[in-house]
PDB file of C-alpha atoms in Angstrom:
ATOM      1  CA  MET A  19     -65.592 -11.161  28.891  1.00  0.00           C
ATOM      2  CA  PHE A  20     -67.958 -11.175  25.956  1.00  0.00           C
ATOM      3  CA  THR A  21     -68.979 -14.331  24.156  1.00  0.00           C
ATOM      4  CA  GLU A  22     -70.515 -14.952  20.776  1.00  0.00           C
ATOM      5  CA  GLU A  23     -73.974 -15.470  22.360  1.00  0.00           C
ATOM      6  CA  THR A  24     -73.969 -11.990  23.954  1.00  0.00           C
ATOM      7  CA  PRO A  25     -73.458  -9.333  21.240  1.00  0.00           C
ATOM      8  CA  LEU A  26     -72.029  -6.000  22.273  1.00  0.00           C
ATOM      9  CA  GLU A  27     -74.560  -3.238  22.314  1.00  0.00           C
ATOM     10  CA  VAL A  28     -73.411   0.360  22.450  1.00  0.00           C
ATOM     11  CA  SER A  29     -75.873   3.121  23.111  1.00  0.00           C
ATOM     12  CA  LEU A  30     -75.103   6.763  22.574  1.00  0.00           C
ATOM     13  CA  PRO A  31     -75.919   9.182  25.371  1.00  0.00           C
ATOM     14  CA  LEU A  32     -78.846  11.454  24.849  1.00  0.00           C
ATOM     15  CA  SER A  33     -76.709  14.579  24.914  1.00  0.00           C
ATOM     16  CA  VAL A  34     -74.651  13.545  21.818  1.00  0.00           C
ATOM     17  CA  LYS A  35     -75.948  15.064  18.615  1.00  0.00           C
ATOM     18  CA  PRO A  36     -75.492  13.407  15.233  1.00  0.00           C
ATOM     19  CA  LEU A  37     -72.828  14.903  12.967  1.00  0.00           C
ATOM     20  CA  ALA A  38     -73.986  17.322  10.388  1.00  0.00           C
ATOM     21  CA  SER A  39     -73.734  16.270   6.779  1.00  0.00           C
ATOM     22  CA  PRO A  40     -70.956  18.000   4.811  1.00  0.00           C
ATOM     23  CA  PHE A  41     -73.302  18.419   1.883  1.00  0.00           C
ATOM     24  CA  PRO A  42     -75.921  21.166   1.911  1.00  0.00           C
ATOM     25  CA  SER A  43     -79.541  20.187   2.359  1.00  0.00           C
ATOM     26  CA  ASP A  44     -80.593  21.817  -0.886  1.00  0.00           C
ATOM     27  CA  CYS A  45     -78.370  19.363  -2.909  1.00  0.00           C
ATOM     28  CA  PRO A  46     -79.781  15.925  -2.119  1.00  0.00           C
ATOM     29  CA  GLY A  47     -78.336  14.267  -5.213  1.00  0.00           C
ATOM     30  CA  LEU A  48     -74.735  15.462  -4.677  1.00  0.00           C
ATOM     31  CA  LEU A  49     -73.759  12.585  -2.353  1.00  0.00           C
ATOM     32  CA  SER A  50     -75.126   9.926  -4.659  1.00  0.00           C
ATOM     33  CA  ASP A  51     -73.472  11.531  -7.688  1.00  0.00           C
ATOM     34  CA  ALA A  52     -70.086  11.666  -5.854  1.00  0.00           C
ATOM     35  CA  MET A  53     -70.359   8.006  -4.872  1.00  0.00           C
ATOM     36  CA  THR A  54     -71.119   6.946  -8.418  1.00  0.00           C
ATOM     37  CA  ASP A  55     -67.888   8.625  -9.659  1.00  0.00           C
ATOM     38  CA  VAL A  56     -65.676   6.213  -7.635  1.00  0.00           C
ATOM     39  CA  PRO A  57     -64.271   3.482  -9.944  1.00  0.00           C
ATOM     40  CA  VAL A  58     -65.326  -0.046  -9.103  1.00  0.00           C
ATOM     41  CA  ASP A  59     -62.577  -1.972 -10.996  1.00  0.00           C
ATOM     42  CA  SER A  60     -59.525  -1.953  -8.658  1.00  0.00           C
ATOM     43  CA  ALA A  61     -57.175  -3.528 -11.263  1.00  0.00           C
ATOM     44  CA  ALA A  62     -58.015  -0.818 -13.782  1.00  0.00           C
ATOM     45  CA  ALA A  63     -57.427   1.861 -11.120  1.00  0.00           C
ATOM     46  CA  ALA A  64     -54.036   0.419 -10.082  1.00  0.00           C
ATOM     47  CA  ARG A  65     -52.797   0.181 -13.659  1.00  0.00           C
ATOM     48  CA  THR A  66     -51.163   3.342 -14.920  1.00  0.00           C
ATOM     49  CA  SER A  67     -52.210   4.796 -18.181  1.00  0.00           C
ATOM     50  CA  ALA A  68     -50.204   3.773 -21.237  1.00  0.00           C
ATOM     51  CA  PRO A  69     -47.662   6.304 -22.537  1.00  0.00           C
ATOM     52  CA  GLU A  70     -48.578   8.276 -25.549  1.00  0.00           C
ATOM     53  CA  GLY A  71     -47.965   6.473 -28.823  1.00  0.00           C
ATOM     54  CA  LEU A  72     -48.231   2.954 -27.298  1.00  0.00           C
ATOM     55  CA  THR A  73     -51.142   0.642 -27.443  1.00  0.00           C
ATOM     56  CA  LEU A  74     -52.149  -1.662 -24.605  1.00  0.00           C
ATOM     57  CA  ALA A  75     -50.685  -4.675 -26.432  1.00  0.00           C
ATOM     58  CA  GLU A  76     -47.336  -2.906 -26.913  1.00  0.00           C
ATOM     59  CA  GLU A  77     -47.291  -1.865 -23.270  1.00  0.00           C
ATOM     60  CA  GLU A  78     -47.925  -5.434 -22.107  1.00  0.00           C
ATOM     61  CA  GLU A  79     -45.158  -6.719 -24.397  1.00  0.00           C
ATOM     62  CA  LEU A  80     -42.688  -4.162 -23.051  1.00  0.00           C
ATOM     63  CA  ARG A  81     -43.603  -4.983 -19.454  1.00  0.00           C
ATOM     64  CA  SER A  82     -43.086  -8.695 -20.128  1.00  0.00           C
ATOM     65  CA  GLU A  83     -39.702  -8.031 -21.724  1.00  0.00           C
ATOM     66  CA  LEU A  84     -38.724  -5.821 -18.758  1.00  0.00           C
ATOM     67  CA  ALA A  85     -39.567  -8.612 -16.317  1.00  0.00           C
ATOM     68  CA  LYS A  86     -37.448 -11.073 -18.316  1.00  0.00           C
ATOM     69  CA  VAL A  87     -34.480  -8.671 -18.400  1.00  0.00           C
ATOM     70  CA  GLU A  88     -34.686  -8.076 -14.631  1.00  0.00           C
ATOM     71  CA  GLU A  89     -34.799 -11.836 -14.060  1.00  0.00           C
ATOM     72  CA  GLU A  90     -31.724 -12.314 -16.280  1.00  0.00           C
ATOM     73  CA  ILE A  91     -29.899  -9.562 -14.362  1.00  0.00           C
ATOM     74  CA  GLY A  92     -30.601 -11.324 -11.056  1.00  0.00           C
ATOM     75  CA  THR A  93     -29.335 -14.628 -12.483  1.00  0.00           C
ATOM     76  CA  LEU A  94     -26.158 -12.984 -13.803  1.00  0.00           C
ATOM     77  CA  ARG A  95     -25.522 -11.403 -10.404  1.00  0.00           C
ATOM     78  CA  GLN A  96     -25.740 -14.802  -8.730  1.00  0.00           C
ATOM     79  CA  VAL A  97     -23.380 -16.321 -11.306  1.00  0.00           C
ATOM     80  CA  LEU A  98     -20.939 -13.433 -10.862  1.00  0.00           C
ATOM     81  CA  ALA A  99     -20.937 -13.855  -7.074  1.00  0.00           C
ATOM     82  CA  ALA A 100     -20.216 -17.594  -7.453  1.00  0.00           C
ATOM     83  CA  LYS A 101     -17.375 -16.862  -9.910  1.00  0.00           C
ATOM     84  CA  GLU A 102     -15.851 -14.302  -7.519  1.00  0.00           C
ATOM     85  CA  ARG A 103     -15.906 -16.818  -4.654  1.00  0.00           C
ATOM     86  CA  HIS A 104     -14.248 -19.446  -6.873  1.00  0.00           C
ATOM     87  CA  CYS A 105     -11.625 -16.912  -7.970  1.00  0.00           C
ATOM     88  CA  GLY A 106     -10.854 -16.062  -4.329  1.00  0.00           C
ATOM     89  CA  GLU A 107     -10.399 -19.751  -3.488  1.00  0.00           C
ATOM     90  CA  LEU A 108      -8.009 -20.241  -6.428  1.00  0.00           C
ATOM     91  CA  LYS A 109      -5.938 -17.203  -5.390  1.00  0.00           C
ATOM     92  CA  ARG A 110      -5.783 -18.466  -1.812  1.00  0.00           C
ATOM     93  CA  LYS A 111      -4.561 -21.874  -2.962  1.00  0.00           C
ATOM     94  CA  LEU A 112      -1.913 -20.251  -5.189  1.00  0.00           C
ATOM     95  CA  GLY A 113      -0.716 -18.047  -2.336  1.00  0.00           C
ATOM     96  CA  LEU A 114      -1.656 -14.799  -4.059  1.00  0.00           C
ATOM     97  CA  THR A 115      -2.183 -11.944  -1.611  1.00  0.00           C
ATOM     98  CA  PRO A 116      -4.386  -8.870  -2.107  1.00  0.00           C
ATOM     99  CA  LEU A 117      -1.192  -6.852  -2.565  1.00  0.00           C
ATOM    100  CA  ASP A 118      -0.291  -8.938  -5.622  1.00  0.00           C
ATOM    101  CA  GLY A 119      -3.740  -8.329  -7.026  1.00  0.00           C
ATOM    102  CA  LEU A 120      -3.377  -4.603  -6.419  1.00  0.00           C
ATOM    103  CA  LYS A 121      -0.013  -4.545  -8.217  1.00  0.00           C
ATOM    104  CA  GLN A 122      -1.480  -6.457 -11.139  1.00  0.00           C
ATOM    105  CA  ASN A 123      -4.437  -4.092 -11.347  1.00  0.00           C
ATOM    106  CA  LEU A 124      -2.153  -1.055 -11.246  1.00  0.00           C
ATOM    107  CA  SER A 125       0.065  -2.483 -13.991  1.00  0.00           C
ATOM    108  CA  LYS A 126      -2.951  -3.257 -16.136  1.00  0.00           C
ATOM    109  CA  SER A 127      -4.423   0.202 -15.530  1.00  0.00           C
ATOM    110  CA  TRP A 128      -1.132   1.882 -16.453  1.00  0.00           C
ATOM    111  CA  HIS A 129      -0.915  -0.231 -19.623  1.00  0.00           C
ATOM    112  CA  ASP A 130      -4.478   0.719 -20.525  1.00  0.00           C
ATOM    113  CA  VAL A 131      -3.613   4.380 -19.990  1.00  0.00           C
ATOM    114  CA  GLN A 132      -0.535   4.104 -22.211  1.00  0.00           C
ATOM    115  CA  VAL A 133      -2.451   2.547 -25.097  1.00  0.00           C
ATOM    116  CA  SER A 134      -5.402   4.911 -24.763  1.00  0.00           C
ATOM    117  CA  ASN A 135      -6.044   7.494 -27.459  1.00  0.00           C
ATOM    118  CA  ALA A 136      -5.824  10.397 -25.003  1.00  0.00           C
ATOM    119  CA  TYR A 137      -2.368   9.323 -23.797  1.00  0.00           C
ATOM    120  CA  VAL A 138      -1.098   8.787 -27.359  1.00  0.00           C
ATOM    121  CA  LYS A 139      -2.388  12.168 -28.501  1.00  0.00           C
ATOM    122  CA  THR A 140      -0.889  13.880 -25.438  1.00  0.00           C
ATOM    123  CA  SER A 141       2.491  12.236 -26.078  1.00  0.00           C
ATOM    124  CA  GLU A 142       2.402  13.363 -29.682  1.00  0.00           C
ATOM    125  CA  LYS A 143       1.538  16.912 -28.655  1.00  0.00           C
ATOM    126  CA  LEU A 144       4.367  16.992 -26.107  1.00  0.00           C
ATOM    127  CA  GLY A 145       6.781  15.699 -28.742  1.00  0.00           C
ATOM    128  CA  GLU A 146       5.698  18.426 -31.154  1.00  0.00           C
ATOM    129  CA  TRP A 147       6.089  21.107 -28.470  1.00  0.00           C
ATOM    130  CA  ASN A 148       9.547  19.759 -27.592  1.00  0.00           C
ATOM    131  CA  ASP A 149      10.630  19.914 -31.227  1.00  0.00           C
ATOM    132  CA  LYS A 150       9.309  23.435 -31.563  1.00  0.00           C
ATOM    133  CA  VAL A 151      11.052  24.582 -28.371  1.00  0.00           C
ATOM    134  CA  THR A 152      14.410  22.957 -29.195  1.00  0.00           C
ATOM    135  CA  GLN A 153      14.325  24.344 -32.734  1.00  0.00           C
ATOM    136  CA  SER A 154      13.334  27.860 -31.736  1.00  0.00           C
ATOM    137  CA  ASP A 155      15.828  30.720 -32.062  1.00  0.00           C
ATOM    138  CA  LEU A 156      15.535  31.602 -28.369  1.00  0.00           C
ATOM    139  CA  TYR A 157      16.469  28.068 -27.279  1.00  0.00           C
ATOM    140  CA  LEU A 158      19.368  27.870 -29.717  1.00  0.00           C
ATOM    141  CA  SER A 159      20.759  31.242 -28.639  1.00  0.00           C
ATOM    142  CA  ALA A 160      20.427  30.309 -24.947  1.00  0.00           C
ATOM    143  CA  SER A 161      22.206  26.987 -25.537  1.00  0.00           C
ATOM    144  CA  SER A 162      25.051  28.650 -27.407  1.00  0.00           C
ATOM    145  CA  THR A 163      25.382  31.284 -24.670  1.00  0.00           C
ATOM    146  CA  LEU A 164      25.591  28.591 -21.964  1.00  0.00           C
ATOM    147  CA  GLU A 165      28.208  26.697 -23.953  1.00  0.00           C
ATOM    148  CA  ASP A 166      30.287  29.873 -24.328  1.00  0.00           C
ATOM    149  CA  TRP A 167      30.076  30.533 -20.582  1.00  0.00           C
ATOM    150  CA  ASN A 168      31.096  26.959 -19.810  1.00  0.00           C
ATOM    151  CA  GLU A 169      34.059  27.135 -22.153  1.00  0.00           C
ATOM    152  CA  LYS A 170      35.205  30.472 -20.739  1.00  0.00           C
ATOM    153  CA  LEU A 171      34.851  29.176 -17.193  1.00  0.00           C
ATOM    154  CA  THR A 172      36.852  25.995 -17.807  1.00  0.00           C
ATOM    155  CA  GLN A 173      39.588  27.938 -19.557  1.00  0.00           C
ATOM    156  CA  SER A 174      39.858  30.685 -16.943  1.00  0.00           C
ATOM    157  CA  GLU A 175      42.926  30.935 -14.690  1.00  0.00           C
ATOM    158  CA  ALA A 176      40.869  30.850 -11.515  1.00  0.00           C
ATOM    159  CA  TYR A 177      39.232  27.573 -12.538  1.00  0.00           C
ATOM    160  CA  LYS A 178      42.574  26.013 -13.419  1.00  0.00           C
ATOM    161  CA  LYS A 179      44.170  27.129 -10.153  1.00  0.00           C
ATOM    162  CA  THR A 180      41.239  25.818  -8.153  1.00  0.00           C
ATOM    163  CA  GLN A 181      41.403  22.465  -9.939  1.00  0.00           C
ATOM    164  CA  GLU A 182      45.164  22.225  -9.360  1.00  0.00           C
ATOM    165  CA  THR A 183      44.771  23.139  -5.690  1.00  0.00           C
ATOM    166  CA  LEU A 184      42.123  20.487  -5.172  1.00  0.00           C
ATOM    167  CA  SER A 185      44.242  17.891  -6.932  1.00  0.00           C
ATOM    168  CA  GLN A 186      47.310  18.727  -4.820  1.00  0.00           C
ATOM    169  CA  ALA A 187      45.220  18.644  -1.632  1.00  0.00           C
ATOM    170  CA  GLY A 188      43.929  15.186  -2.535  1.00  0.00           C
ATOM    171  CA  GLN A 189      47.405  13.901  -3.223  1.00  0.00           C
ATOM    172  CA  LYS A 190      48.730  15.309   0.049  1.00  0.00           C
ATOM    173  CA  THR A 191      45.869  13.784   1.982  1.00  0.00           C
ATOM    174  CA  SER A 192      46.493  10.361   0.445  1.00  0.00           C
ATOM    175  CA  ALA A 193      50.214  10.608   1.203  1.00  0.00           C
ATOM    176  CA  ALA A 194      49.558  11.677   4.791  1.00  0.00           C
ATOM    177  CA  LEU A 195      47.190   8.761   5.362  1.00  0.00           C
ATOM    178  CA  SER A 196      49.689   6.278   3.938  1.00  0.00           C
ATOM    179  CA  ASN A 197      52.475   7.769   6.117  1.00  0.00           C
ATOM    180  CA  VAL A 198      50.297   7.471   9.214  1.00  0.00           C
ATOM    181  CA  GLY A 199      49.582   3.822   8.423  1.00  0.00           C
ATOM    182  CA  SER A 200      53.228   2.992   7.906  1.00  0.00           C
ATOM    183  CA  VAL A 201      54.218   4.799  11.129  1.00  0.00           C
ATOM    184  CA  ILE A 202      51.610   2.875  13.123  1.00  0.00           C
ATOM    185  CA  SER A 203      52.780  -0.443  11.659  1.00  0.00           C
ATOM    186  CA  ARG A 204      56.415   0.389  12.429  1.00  0.00           C
ATOM    187  CA  LYS A 205      55.594   1.422  15.990  1.00  0.00           C
ATOM    188  CA  LEU A 206      53.722  -1.813  16.600  1.00  0.00           C
ATOM    189  CA  GLY A 207      56.665  -3.823  15.272  1.00  0.00           C
ATOM    190  CA  ASP A 208      59.117  -1.949  17.459  1.00  0.00           C
ATOM    191  CA  MET A 209      56.889  -2.439  20.486  1.00  0.00           C
ATOM    192  CA  ARG A 210      56.672  -6.194  19.833  1.00  0.00           C
ATOM    193  CA  ASN A 211      60.451  -6.463  19.511  1.00  0.00           C
ATOM    194  CA  SER A 212      61.146  -4.391  22.623  1.00  0.00           C
ATOM    195  CA  ALA A 213      62.546  -5.962  25.824  1.00  0.00           C
ATOM    196  CA  THR A 214      59.531  -4.861  27.865  1.00  0.00           C
ATOM    197  CA  PHE A 215      57.076  -6.624  25.584  1.00  0.00           C
ATOM    198  CA  LYS A 216      59.206  -9.795  25.507  1.00  0.00           C
ATOM    199  CA  SER A 217      59.502  -9.789  29.321  1.00  0.00           C
ATOM    200  CA  PHE A 218      55.735  -9.373  29.608  1.00  0.00           C
ATOM    201  CA  GLU A 219      55.205 -12.206  27.130  1.00  0.00           C
ATOM    202  CA  ASP A 220      57.567 -14.488  29.101  1.00  0.00           C
ATOM    203  CA  ARG A 221      55.702 -13.744  32.325  1.00  0.00           C
ATOM    204  CA  VAL A 222      52.392 -14.565  30.729  1.00  0.00           C
ATOM    205  CA  GLY A 223      53.826 -17.864  29.469  1.00  0.00           C
ATOM    206  CA  THR A 224      55.208 -18.741  32.910  1.00  0.00           C
ATOM    207  CA  ILE A 225      51.865 -18.013  34.606  1.00  0.00           C
ATOM    208  CA  LYS A 226      50.063 -20.108  32.008  1.00  0.00           C
ATOM    209  CA  SER A 227      52.413 -23.084  32.509  1.00  0.00           C
ATOM    210  CA  ARG A 228      52.026 -22.875  36.309  1.00  0.00           C
ATOM    211  CA  VAL A 229      48.241 -22.833  36.064  1.00  0.00           C
ATOM    212  CA  VAL A 230      48.194 -25.819  33.717  1.00  0.00           C
ATOM    213  CA  GLY A 231      50.650 -27.756  35.969  1.00  0.00           C
ATOM    214  CA  SER A 232      48.656 -27.083  39.147  1.00  0.00           C
ATOM    215  CA  ARG A 233      45.461 -28.314  37.459  1.00  0.00           C
ATOM    216  CA  GLU A 234      47.168 -31.506  36.337  1.00  0.00           C
ATOM    217  CA  ASN A 235      48.533 -32.156  39.884  1.00  0.00           C
ATOM    218  CA  SER A 236      45.088 -31.604  41.411  1.00  0.00           C
ATOM    219  CA  THR A 237      43.526 -34.055  38.953  1.00  0.00           C
ATOM    220  CA  GLU A 238      46.128 -36.735  39.707  1.00  0.00           C
ATOM    221  CA  GLY A 239      45.635 -36.305  43.498  1.00  0.00           C
ATOM    222  CA  LEU A 240      41.897 -36.803  43.160  1.00  0.00           C
ATOM    223  CA  HIS A 241      42.255 -39.992  41.077  1.00  0.00           C
ATOM    224  CA  SER A 242      44.996 -41.694  43.258  1.00  0.00           C
ATOM    225  CA  PRO A 243      43.352 -43.706  46.178  1.00  0.00           C
ATOM    226  CA  SER A 244      46.573 -44.182  48.229  1.00  0.00           C
ATOM    227  CA  GLY A 245      47.455 -40.517  48.272  1.00  0.00           C
ATOM    228  CA  ALA A 246      43.919 -39.523  49.242  1.00  0.00           C
ATOM    229  CA  GLY A 247      43.894 -41.840  52.334  1.00  0.00           C
ATOM    230  CA  ASP A 248      47.470 -41.316  53.701  1.00  0.00           C
ATOM    231  CA  LYS A 249      48.207 -37.606  53.212  1.00  0.00           C
ATOM    232  CA  PRO A 250      46.024 -34.569  53.786  1.00  0.00           C
ATOM    233  CA  PRO A 251      45.436 -32.255  50.809  1.00  0.00           C
ATOM    234  CA  GLN A 252      48.076 -29.536  50.422  1.00  0.00           C
ATOM    235  CA  ASP A 253      47.563 -26.021  49.140  1.00  0.00           C
ATOM    236  CA  ASN A 254      49.059 -25.131  45.805  1.00  0.00           C
ATOM    237  CA  ALA A 255      52.225 -23.130  45.871  1.00  0.00           C
ATOM    238  CA  PRO A 256      51.767 -19.428  45.162  1.00  0.00           C
ATOM    239  CA  PHE A 257      52.816 -18.017  41.867  1.00  0.00           C
TER     240      PHE A 257
END
């Protein structure tokens, strides 16, 4: 440990030679001249030279105005961030989701596109091209040819026969479906009026009445105290 009272002394070994000077010995004034060329004023060295055509006063004025503009930009950014946070809180309170905002932005963007000059000019150009195409001789001849083909096709015998065949097939199908429905209804009525169905219905009614009667007898036996103490419980009669 070294203290302030004992300064550090470093001694070079005898074998170490001093470094040679980079300047030749025949130029003794070169080192002093090079040292005198170094600027002493650090502020003047750090400051860049003024652009051509500007004086120092104009440069200082522009730099001051630049600093003010940058400060105003920072203030506006802070205000914008606060406004965006307030807008988000209002949307949250109103129940507006990001999807609603996206839809609104898309609608606004599409409206802006529709009222833009490029869209209006494009629509006008397309309208002009449409008028030119529809009024051209080639388009008119093609339209008349298609109309002639359509008229010939609808008036041909094959077309008429096909249309009549399809119409008759539809009528036959409708009649067959109605006949099937009436046959099913009639069969169900006959089945309900048959002796077998009535016998089955009577049996179901008899079984139902026996079940209801046995339940009533069991309930009365449980609620009567004399019957429960004198007679043992009896099994229900089979159906």
